XYZ file of C-alpha atoms in Angstrom:
658
model
C 75.388 13.347 157.240
C 78.248 11.030 156.288
C 77.705 8.886 153.197
C 78.776 5.943 155.345
C 75.570 3.924 155.821
C 75.784 1.143 158.430
C 74.060 -2.177 157.846
C 71.381 -3.755 160.048
C 72.414 -5.997 162.955
C 70.881 -6.817 166.353
C 72.479 -5.195 169.365
C 72.442 -5.268 173.114
C 75.468 -3.749 174.873
C 77.583 -1.634 172.524
C 81.055 -1.112 171.247
C 83.387 1.858 171.118
C 86.248 2.674 168.928
C 89.178 4.927 168.147
C 92.836 4.930 167.152
C 95.958 5.914 168.953
C 99.091 7.553 167.644
C 102.692 7.038 168.809
C 102.345 8.754 172.120
C 103.300 8.437 175.768
C 101.479 5.776 177.762
C 98.522 6.947 179.807
C 99.080 7.220 183.576
C 96.831 4.911 185.565
C 93.565 6.498 186.647
C 93.035 7.322 190.288
C 89.979 5.479 191.367
C 88.394 3.624 189.624
C 91.119 0.950 189.386
C 94.033 1.795 187.171
C 93.790 1.225 183.445
C 97.112 1.228 181.674
C 97.102 2.461 178.097
C 99.938 1.130 175.986
C 101.563 3.119 173.258
C 100.349 2.362 169.770
C 102.393 -0.576 168.490
C 104.609 0.116 165.532
C 103.290 -0.883 162.127
C 105.679 -3.676 161.279
C 105.159 -6.364 158.702
C 104.712 -9.934 159.840
C 106.078 -12.665 157.587
C 103.300 -14.560 155.809
C 104.354 -17.822 157.417
C 103.729 -16.386 160.850
C 100.566 -14.431 160.156
C 97.731 -14.898 162.639
C 94.283 -13.947 161.444
C 92.662 -11.386 163.769
C 89.555 -10.527 161.733
C 87.944 -10.661 158.314
C 87.452 -7.763 155.923
C 83.958 -8.680 154.712
C 82.706 -5.606 152.798
C 84.641 -3.127 150.680
C 82.947 -0.297 148.768
C 84.452 2.645 146.937
C 88.105 3.535 147.338
C 89.948 1.534 150.030
C 93.591 0.414 150.324
C 95.325 -2.261 152.379
C 98.841 -1.702 153.710
C 100.667 -4.933 154.569
C 104.403 -5.299 155.157
C 105.052 -1.760 153.944
C 103.312 -2.360 150.620
C 99.948 -0.950 149.548
C 97.324 -2.592 147.362
C 93.575 -2.195 146.728
C 91.630 -3.621 149.669
C 89.531 -6.719 149.022
C 87.480 -9.054 151.241
C 89.724 -11.474 153.099
C 91.635 -12.093 156.355
C 93.308 -9.291 158.329
C 96.366 -9.940 160.489
C 98.547 -8.088 162.966
C 100.082 -4.977 161.454
C 97.569 -4.685 158.614
C 96.378 -1.128 157.982
C 93.293 -0.119 155.995
C 92.641 3.366 154.649
C 89.425 4.556 152.975
C 89.034 7.337 150.432
C 86.378 10.015 150.091
C 83.833 7.483 148.777
C 85.177 4.424 150.560
C 83.814 2.227 153.366
C 84.728 -1.180 154.809
C 83.309 -3.625 157.326
C 85.506 -5.740 159.614
C 84.075 -8.844 161.293
C 85.620 -10.611 164.283
C 85.321 -14.259 165.271
C 82.529 -13.698 167.786
C 80.277 -11.961 165.253
C 80.944 -8.366 166.282
C 81.545 -5.910 163.464
C 83.239 -2.550 163.013
C 82.075 -0.448 160.065
C 84.502 2.204 158.882
C 83.385 5.236 156.892
C 85.091 7.507 154.347
C 88.460 9.230 154.899
C 89.400 6.900 157.742
C 92.453 4.855 158.731
C 92.987 2.034 161.219
C 95.670 -0.512 162.114
C 95.024 -3.956 163.605
C 97.311 -5.079 166.425
C 97.224 -7.507 169.322
C 98.302 -7.320 172.965
C 97.931 -9.528 176.029
C 94.271 -8.549 176.469
C 93.154 -9.197 172.882
C 92.739 -7.358 169.588
C 93.698 -3.693 169.372
C 92.137 -1.544 166.655
C 93.892 1.800 166.359
C 91.797 4.428 164.572
C 93.789 7.538 163.728
C 91.009 9.358 161.874
C 87.477 8.977 160.525
C 84.116 7.587 161.623
C 83.607 4.024 162.834
C 80.534 2.159 164.059
C 81.208 -0.800 166.355
C 78.569 -3.424 167.093
C 78.279 -6.519 169.265
C 75.493 -9.019 168.453
C 72.605 -8.736 170.894
C 72.839 -12.426 171.719
C 75.372 -15.123 171.065
C 73.284 -18.199 170.439
C 75.001 -21.586 170.474
C 76.842 -22.111 167.220
C 76.110 -18.578 166.000
C 79.606 -17.172 166.572
C 83.125 -18.064 167.625
C 84.897 -17.416 170.943
C 84.510 -13.990 172.508
C 87.066 -11.420 171.352
C 88.377 -8.720 173.691
C 88.575 -5.606 171.506
C 90.380 -2.408 172.463
C 89.726 0.674 170.373
C 92.372 3.385 170.492
C 92.321 7.026 169.453
C 94.990 9.730 169.772
C 92.979 10.954 172.796
C 92.394 7.765 174.790
C 90.928 4.289 174.604
C 87.780 2.278 174.938
C 87.752 -1.400 175.816
C 84.759 -3.202 174.370
C 83.332 -6.182 176.231
C 81.504 -9.192 174.854
C 77.992 -7.957 175.659
C 75.720 -6.682 172.897
C 75.807 -2.985 172.098
C 76.630 -0.287 169.625
C 78.777 2.826 169.657
C 79.802 5.363 167.051
C 83.220 7.041 167.258
C 84.284 10.008 165.180
C 88.009 10.831 165.394
C 88.784 14.416 164.440
C 91.938 16.544 164.687
C 91.143 17.881 168.182
C 88.860 15.324 169.834
C 87.278 11.916 169.680
C 83.463 11.987 169.826
C 81.860 8.848 171.245
C 78.090 8.451 170.734
C 76.542 5.541 172.675
C 73.620 4.183 170.689
C 72.992 1.062 172.770
C 74.358 -0.264 176.047
C 77.119 1.185 178.259
C 80.805 1.865 177.482
C 83.887 2.930 179.409
C 85.978 5.771 178.030
C 89.528 6.405 179.290
C 91.294 9.687 178.509
C 95.069 10.069 178.267
C 95.167 11.768 181.639
C 93.709 8.636 183.233
C 90.184 9.975 183.682
C 87.654 7.155 183.291
C 83.981 7.719 182.463
C 81.136 5.282 181.899
C 78.859 6.586 179.173
C 75.384 5.114 178.817
C 72.951 4.791 175.957
C 71.785 8.238 174.873
C 75.006 9.977 175.987
C 77.840 11.540 174.005
C 81.420 11.597 175.335
C 83.911 14.187 174.110
C 87.439 12.800 174.564
C 90.326 15.281 174.470
C 93.897 15.232 175.705
C 92.867 17.047 178.873
C 90.013 14.651 179.731
C 86.472 13.415 179.057
C 83.178 15.298 179.228
C 79.740 13.781 178.683
C 76.315 15.133 177.938
C 72.890 13.743 177.159
C 72.226 13.162 173.492
C 69.551 15.795 172.931
C 66.637 14.757 170.735
C 65.120 17.344 168.423
C 61.376 17.120 167.707
C 60.424 15.610 164.350
C 57.225 16.467 162.493
C 54.967 13.524 161.721
C 52.491 13.602 158.839
C 49.667 11.080 158.459
C 48.266 10.124 155.038
C 45.464 7.748 154.102
C 47.136 4.845 152.310
C 44.059 2.870 151.295
C 40.482 3.192 152.514
C 39.647 5.858 155.099
C 41.916 7.065 157.911
C 40.839 9.403 160.720
C 42.701 11.574 163.224
C 41.855 13.399 166.438
C 43.609 16.284 168.150
C 44.728 15.871 171.727
C 41.884 16.756 174.099
C 39.220 16.632 171.389
C 36.401 14.097 171.124
C 35.931 14.629 167.390
C 37.441 12.323 164.786
C 38.082 13.840 161.352
C 38.987 12.289 158.031
C 42.608 12.651 156.958
C 42.872 15.218 154.145
C 44.188 14.204 150.735
C 47.464 16.048 151.347
C 47.843 14.620 154.833
C 47.667 16.055 158.338
C 50.547 17.220 160.546
C 50.350 15.510 163.938
C 51.414 16.880 167.314
C 52.192 15.173 170.581
C 49.047 13.522 171.941
C 47.166 13.353 168.617
C 45.466 10.058 167.706
C 45.049 8.109 164.450
C 42.644 5.281 163.666
C 41.696 3.190 160.645
C 38.392 1.359 160.259
C 39.193 -0.211 156.885
C 42.422 0.308 154.926
C 45.754 1.761 156.051
C 47.183 5.010 157.405
C 50.800 5.999 156.669
C 52.790 8.026 159.196
C 55.917 9.640 157.747
C 58.770 11.101 159.768
C 60.223 14.354 158.468
C 63.739 13.905 157.113
C 63.736 10.122 157.532
C 63.084 7.162 155.278
C 61.280 5.406 158.140
C 57.527 4.892 157.667
C 54.855 3.608 160.044
C 51.726 1.915 158.668
C 48.592 1.443 160.800
C 46.338 -1.347 159.545
C 42.565 -1.906 159.510
C 40.989 -1.739 162.939
C 44.055 -0.060 164.418
C 44.327 2.944 166.712
C 47.375 4.692 168.188
C 48.430 7.874 169.963
C 51.569 9.712 168.855
C 53.246 10.660 172.128
C 56.581 11.982 170.833
C 58.882 11.648 167.814
C 62.403 13.052 167.959
C 65.880 12.730 166.444
C 69.502 13.259 167.418
C 72.337 12.659 164.983
C 71.649 9.323 163.287
C 69.134 8.175 165.925
C 65.337 8.314 165.507
C 62.976 7.753 168.433
C 59.205 7.364 168.202
C 57.073 7.030 171.341
C 53.671 5.562 170.481
C 50.711 4.125 172.344
C 49.414 1.345 170.087
C 45.989 0.805 171.622
C 44.740 -1.846 169.203
C 45.417 -3.351 165.808
C 48.625 -3.813 163.828
C 51.460 -1.390 163.160
C 53.953 -1.940 160.354
C 57.413 -0.421 160.835
C 59.741 0.151 157.896
C 62.883 1.442 159.595
C 65.413 3.418 157.589
C 68.862 2.121 156.615
C 71.833 4.001 157.973
C 70.034 5.073 161.135
C 69.526 3.774 164.655
C 65.785 3.553 165.341
C 63.990 3.234 168.665
C 60.226 2.650 168.845
C 58.895 2.934 172.396
C 55.536 1.254 173.114
C 53.803 0.753 176.474
C 56.012 -1.775 178.284
C 58.147 -2.581 175.204
C 60.853 -0.838 173.169
C 62.173 -1.963 169.786
C 65.712 -0.963 168.816
C 67.167 -1.376 165.346
C 70.515 -0.388 163.906
C 69.723 0.052 160.245
C 67.010 -1.142 157.900
C 64.279 -3.447 159.213
C 60.660 -4.330 158.450
C 58.567 -5.221 161.496
C 54.891 -5.978 162.135
C 53.701 -5.220 165.676
C 50.265 -6.455 166.815
C 48.564 -5.455 170.038
C 47.175 -8.459 171.913
C 45.009 -8.664 175.008
C 48.021 -9.020 177.308
C 50.975 -7.746 175.294
C 52.351 -7.743 171.764
C 53.504 -9.983 168.962
C 56.426 -8.710 166.891
C 57.325 -10.174 163.490
C 60.671 -9.314 161.921
C 60.311 -9.831 158.181
C 63.856 -8.539 157.625
C 66.401 -7.023 159.976
C 67.692 -7.876 163.453
C 66.251 -5.900 166.360
C 66.400 -5.819 170.139
C 63.391 -6.087 172.450
C 63.829 -3.972 175.585
C 61.614 -4.330 178.664
C 62.879 -2.647 181.802
C 66.486 -3.773 182.163
C 66.008 -6.917 180.069
C 67.218 -7.017 176.474
C 66.307 -9.853 174.102
C 67.240 -10.421 170.488
C 64.749 -10.835 167.651
C 66.414 -11.882 164.427
C 65.191 -11.615 160.867
C 62.554 -14.241 160.078
C 61.398 -14.623 163.702
C 58.277 -13.827 165.729
C 58.296 -12.783 169.379
C 55.282 -13.097 171.658
C 55.610 -10.657 174.548
C 53.344 -11.162 177.568
C 53.705 -9.278 180.843
C 57.161 -9.606 182.344
C 57.750 -13.157 181.130
C 60.584 -13.907 178.739
C 59.528 -13.359 175.150
C 58.608 -16.522 173.270
C 60.570 -16.505 170.016
C 59.938 -18.785 167.040
C 60.479 -18.881 163.292
C 58.026 -17.175 160.933
C 56.264 -19.528 158.537
C 56.693 -19.061 154.820
C 53.582 -17.837 153.017
C 51.865 -20.736 151.166
C 52.103 -18.892 147.837
C 55.781 -18.610 146.910
C 57.502 -17.017 143.921
C 61.001 -18.048 142.811
C 63.627 -15.490 141.841
C 62.737 -15.173 138.151
C 61.986 -12.238 135.872
C 58.640 -10.975 134.483
C 56.370 -13.404 136.345
C 52.644 -12.644 136.271
C 50.219 -13.094 139.151
C 46.452 -12.773 138.770
C 44.565 -12.392 142.054
C 41.362 -10.750 143.221
C 42.105 -10.553 146.955
C 45.832 -9.939 147.593
C 47.412 -12.013 150.355
C 50.998 -12.550 151.439
C 53.482 -13.974 148.978
C 56.909 -15.416 149.786
C 59.793 -14.215 147.609
C 62.343 -17.038 147.635
C 65.960 -17.777 146.708
C 68.056 -20.942 146.796
C 71.156 -19.999 148.816
C 71.140 -20.422 152.594
C 72.804 -18.071 155.064
C 72.788 -14.385 155.898
C 71.915 -12.084 153.002
C 70.616 -8.588 152.424
C 67.234 -8.343 150.695
C 65.771 -5.342 148.910
C 62.182 -5.269 147.611
C 60.797 -2.269 145.723
C 57.820 -1.341 143.586
C 60.035 0.017 140.785
C 62.913 -1.425 138.780
C 65.296 1.343 139.933
C 64.617 0.512 143.624
C 63.739 4.133 144.347
C 60.432 3.134 145.981
C 61.383 0.553 148.637
C 58.881 -1.865 150.117
C 61.368 -3.412 152.541
C 65.087 -3.998 152.929
C 67.329 -5.592 155.490
C 68.978 -8.778 156.684
C 67.389 -12.194 156.045
C 68.529 -15.762 156.686
C 65.648 -18.141 155.926
C 65.787 -18.227 152.116
C 62.562 -16.237 151.806
C 60.826 -13.045 152.825
C 57.038 -12.615 153.099
C 55.578 -9.450 151.559
C 52.103 -8.100 150.856
C 51.856 -7.580 147.077
C 49.969 -4.680 145.504
C 46.437 -5.168 144.197
C 47.756 -3.733 140.926
C 51.428 -3.099 140.303
C 54.850 -4.723 140.382
C 57.485 -5.974 142.799
C 61.214 -6.139 142.117
C 63.646 -7.854 144.455
C 67.362 -8.530 144.706
C 69.323 -10.606 147.190
C 73.007 -10.003 147.972
C 75.584 -11.681 150.172
C 77.353 -9.849 152.979
C 80.257 -9.069 150.624
C 77.874 -7.396 148.138
C 77.860 -10.137 145.481
C 74.469 -11.065 144.064
C 72.589 -14.219 145.051
C 69.383 -13.757 143.043
C 66.922 -11.248 141.641
C 63.381 -11.361 140.311
C 60.257 -9.428 139.379
C 56.518 -9.977 139.104
C 53.434 -8.014 138.093
C 50.179 -8.322 140.031
C 46.618 -7.567 139.026
C 43.022 -8.782 139.178
C 42.294 -12.073 137.521
C 41.090 -11.615 133.973
C 37.495 -12.779 133.632
C 36.378 -14.579 130.478
C 32.741 -14.679 131.536
C 31.932 -11.189 130.295
C 33.599 -11.871 126.967
C 31.571 -15.033 126.516
C 28.360 -13.260 127.447
C 29.052 -10.568 124.880
C 29.891 -13.103 122.188
C 26.589 -13.749 120.377
C 27.442 -16.104 117.512
C 24.917 -15.450 114.734
C 23.640 -18.619 113.049
C 21.630 -17.815 109.875
C 18.904 -19.969 108.416
C 20.053 -21.655 105.213
C 21.366 -24.813 103.559
C 24.979 -24.389 104.716
C 26.155 -25.985 107.966
C 27.369 -23.479 110.544
C 30.401 -24.435 112.676
C 31.260 -22.552 115.864
C 34.614 -23.054 117.579
C 34.653 -22.292 121.294
C 37.002 -22.218 124.282
C 36.050 -22.676 127.930
C 32.289 -23.389 127.824
C 30.026 -23.265 124.732
C 29.138 -19.657 123.901
C 25.824 -17.889 123.435
C 24.190 -18.498 120.032
C 21.698 -16.301 118.157
C 19.515 -17.994 115.490
C 18.302 -15.686 112.671
C 15.998 -15.742 109.671
C 14.362 -13.338 107.256
C 11.465 -11.347 108.714
C 8.035 -12.830 107.905
C 5.081 -10.506 107.207
C 2.388 -10.842 109.897
C 4.670 -12.666 112.334
C 4.130 -11.781 115.989
C 6.985 -14.020 117.247
C 9.615 -16.494 116.115
C 10.156 -19.920 117.705
C 13.424 -21.901 117.618
C 13.769 -25.629 118.317
C 17.220 -27.292 118.540
C 17.788 -31.071 118.360
C 20.772 -33.347 118.657
C 21.630 -34.846 115.271
C 19.944 -38.231 115.013
C 17.642 -37.510 117.984
C 14.689 -35.526 116.620
C 12.156 -36.862 119.099
C 12.806 -34.207 121.756
C 14.452 -30.799 121.402
C 17.426 -29.954 123.668
C 16.376 -26.295 123.679
C 13.367 -24.182 122.683
C 13.115 -20.399 122.724
C 10.843 -17.643 121.343
C 11.443 -13.970 120.570
C 9.516 -11.017 119.136
C 12.104 -10.488 116.389
C 13.648 -12.808 113.780
C 16.689 -13.132 116.094
C 16.310 -15.730 118.851
C 19.188 -15.940 121.396
C 20.311 -18.948 123.449
C 22.339 -18.342 126.602
C 26.007 -19.328 126.837
C 26.386 -22.957 127.886
C 22.889 -24.036 126.813
C 24.252 -26.187 123.974
C 27.192 -28.502 124.576
C 29.867 -29.678 122.215
C 28.488 -31.698 119.277
C 26.280 -31.683 116.120
C 22.765 -30.246 116.044
C 19.866 -29.514 113.695
C 17.538 -26.575 114.289
C 14.529 -24.766 112.861
C 13.002 -21.309 113.267
C 9.238 -20.871 112.751
C 7.385 -17.521 112.347
C 4.202 -17.510 114.499
C 1.170 -15.282 113.858
C -0.844 -13.257 116.369
C -3.283 -16.144 116.821
C -0.431 -18.456 117.799
C -0.459 -20.455 114.569
C 2.716 -21.083 112.460
C 2.818 -18.944 109.309
C 5.077 -21.485 107.623
C 6.926 -24.652 108.422
C 10.426 -24.416 109.873
C 13.317 -25.559 107.708
C 15.938 -27.829 109.269
C 19.435 -26.336 109.456
C 22.757 -27.813 110.604
C 24.934 -26.518 113.439
C 28.152 -27.907 114.918
C 29.885 -26.724 118.106
C 33.559 -27.708 118.209
C 35.856 -27.266 121.208
C 39.023 -25.395 120.186
C 41.921 -26.093 122.574
C 44.126 -23.268 121.270
C 43.231 -20.976 124.181
C 45.873 -18.254 124.702
C 45.513 -18.168 128.495
C 44.498 -20.409 131.360
C 40.734 -20.582 131.905
C 39.639 -21.634 135.398
C 35.971 -22.598 135.778
C 36.341 -23.928 139.344
C 36.784 -23.143 142.135
C 35.093 -19.765 142.186
C 36.682 -16.889 144.097
C 35.312 -16.796 147.655
C 33.913 -20.352 147.546
C 33.565 -21.943 150.973
C 36.402 -24.446 151.222
C 36.053 -28.028 152.376
C 38.781 -30.643 152.886
C 38.953 -30.811 149.080
C 37.738 -28.525 146.308
C 37.069 -29.210 142.650
C 39.332 -27.598 140.051
C 38.234 -27.452 136.417
C 39.144 -25.513 133.295
C 41.300 -25.572 130.186
C 44.959 -24.736 129.524
C 46.821 -23.753 126.337
C 48.099 -26.640 124.231
C 51.821 -26.040 124.797
C 51.558 -25.437 128.554
C 52.304 -27.358 131.723
C 49.947 -26.760 134.622
C 50.550 -27.092 138.360
C 48.079 -26.694 141.222
C 49.451 -25.918 144.702
C 52.853 -27.073 143.492
C 51.683 -30.434 142.079
C 51.512 -31.222 138.319
C 47.993 -31.465 136.942
C 47.009 -34.053 134.349
C 45.291 -32.638 131.247
C 43.103 -34.590 128.824
C 43.578 -34.747 125.046
C 41.953 -31.328 124.691
C 43.983 -29.847 127.582
C 41.014 -29.734 129.899
C 41.170 -30.651 133.590
C 38.566 -31.622 136.155
C 39.776 -33.021 139.484
C 39.957 -32.418 143.248
C 42.739 -30.810 145.279
C 43.413 -29.861 148.910
C 43.457 -26.059 149.481
C 46.442 -24.610 151.362
C 47.082 -21.752 153.790
C 44.958 -19.393 155.847
C 42.760 -18.211 154.256
C 42.638 -21.309 152.019
C 44.050 -20.832 148.530
C 44.284 -22.716 145.254
C 47.249 -21.530 143.184
C 47.523 -22.443 139.492
C 50.938 -22.125 137.844
C 51.065 -22.076 134.044
C 54.462 -22.697 132.413
C 55.066 -22.293 128.678
C 58.306 -22.594 126.695
C 60.103 -19.264 126.336
C 57.511 -17.329 128.394
C 57.373 -16.139 132.010
C 55.358 -18.240 134.429
C 51.778 -17.127 135.067
C 50.030 -17.685 138.415
C 46.281 -17.577 139.036
C 45.264 -17.399 142.701
C 41.786 -18.297 143.939
C 41.207 -17.364 147.593
C 38.476 -19.320 149.385
C 36.507 -18.867 152.591
């Protein structure tokens, strides 16, 4: 497979391409109507003052050179004019964009020349592999005027219309190979023979004429693995469901998969594409096949949600009952079965919805609701309430993971990559985005790394965050049993969060059957604030029983008859709040609390920290404690605490409510 990896873009009708050498004009074809093929225009320089921009060179990778006015120089993003020639090396690739949004992606060891004739732009490809795309829809303001593009090869021509589509052309020494990935194209050979090639067909163009054949799909093995929880599978014709083995199960046509709780991962052999069936989902694998750079999966999603992570560098087609999804490159989609159709969310990547003869575009950051034969209802996806900026080493503590929005500041079309490792070898999603954010499901424990790049490859932003369960201080406080001995010295206990457990001790008394402790507020000896008894000379008080302040206490040995063996001596105790906590301590709200219009938030923050709740600054008292009410956000409702400290990454604590 060529190292040339096309980027994602929506598509409806497709393009074709190829270059033409200095050869005799083609004779007009005998019906259909004649199509005259002009000789390849000479490569002549145009004075700078008279240059007319025909296209933009928007991406250059590896070795690529620009020839202009007889002089060569390294190719760089910028305008292309009549007579400009671009040549790529063994590791080179470029992308050319025209005014109406269509693109032509040129692979390694290729050469083309841009020209212009009375019908429009002429792109002459003398060798190499090109991928031509037309946007699936041209929404108002989304692109310039339509461009008539003619693609020439030494063996013939293809004129590309303004409708959406995609075609791949490989120009070799003896033939031009035209693979129609989407839409319909017209191929004209040098002998005048004209052929219309449709999606799924390959045209071989030689000097003597054009031949076409169906693009044959080879079966692809599908393996199902249990991602989280328990996944089950069932062979075609069987009534028995079986658990998916640890090493996975190979599926055949007609086999079923279901998930009661958790996820099931379906992997396609030899492809980076992955399908993920969510809790409560069930599907039947009807057929999965491949031809060249095209993957096709035919599935019957009977209920639930199916996540699609479609591979970069490949054309993907997912065929569902009454709906097909077509993508040209990387995309991340969520498909949900509804009572009368589907909803399709495109987190990243542009795709095409196909129903019968109708083709509709779904762009990155949009949701389509598909019902019956009606036109799909398309709207923007909402940003997840919990958002992370593009910053490094952020920490997120959560007990029930929910969607998080990864954000960046720059508007416009970008390419986003999210992975679970810093080397981006374990992708979570990648593809085109335009909304300044992408929603992802974070791991219960683990990390996310993301980077955002412009179309020309320059970086917009990058960030990282670690995720894990919220650290509980309750267990630590319960285990902390501050020992307070009987004696003349005052005991001082410093605490954070709530007052800790306290254990009062004395020397063992002969004949004592129990020991009784009484604790009083200093200056208020009329009534004890706490009384406890124990069988040993160690009497514990639960955490939180005593509040902040000064106390006096006594411990009295008691005999078997219930009479004191001696009088208790008064001892001094002081509990002092220490606001030097190293981390945020949240006492309220509790995880899973039933949410009302407002919920109480309470706790304590480190001295040098700033605290925000659901994006709003929170006022702290002199001891950095807080106790107030806020409005929860999102579905399910959430309260998100953000702790910022000088010179340290931001720390987020997420409480999810009912």
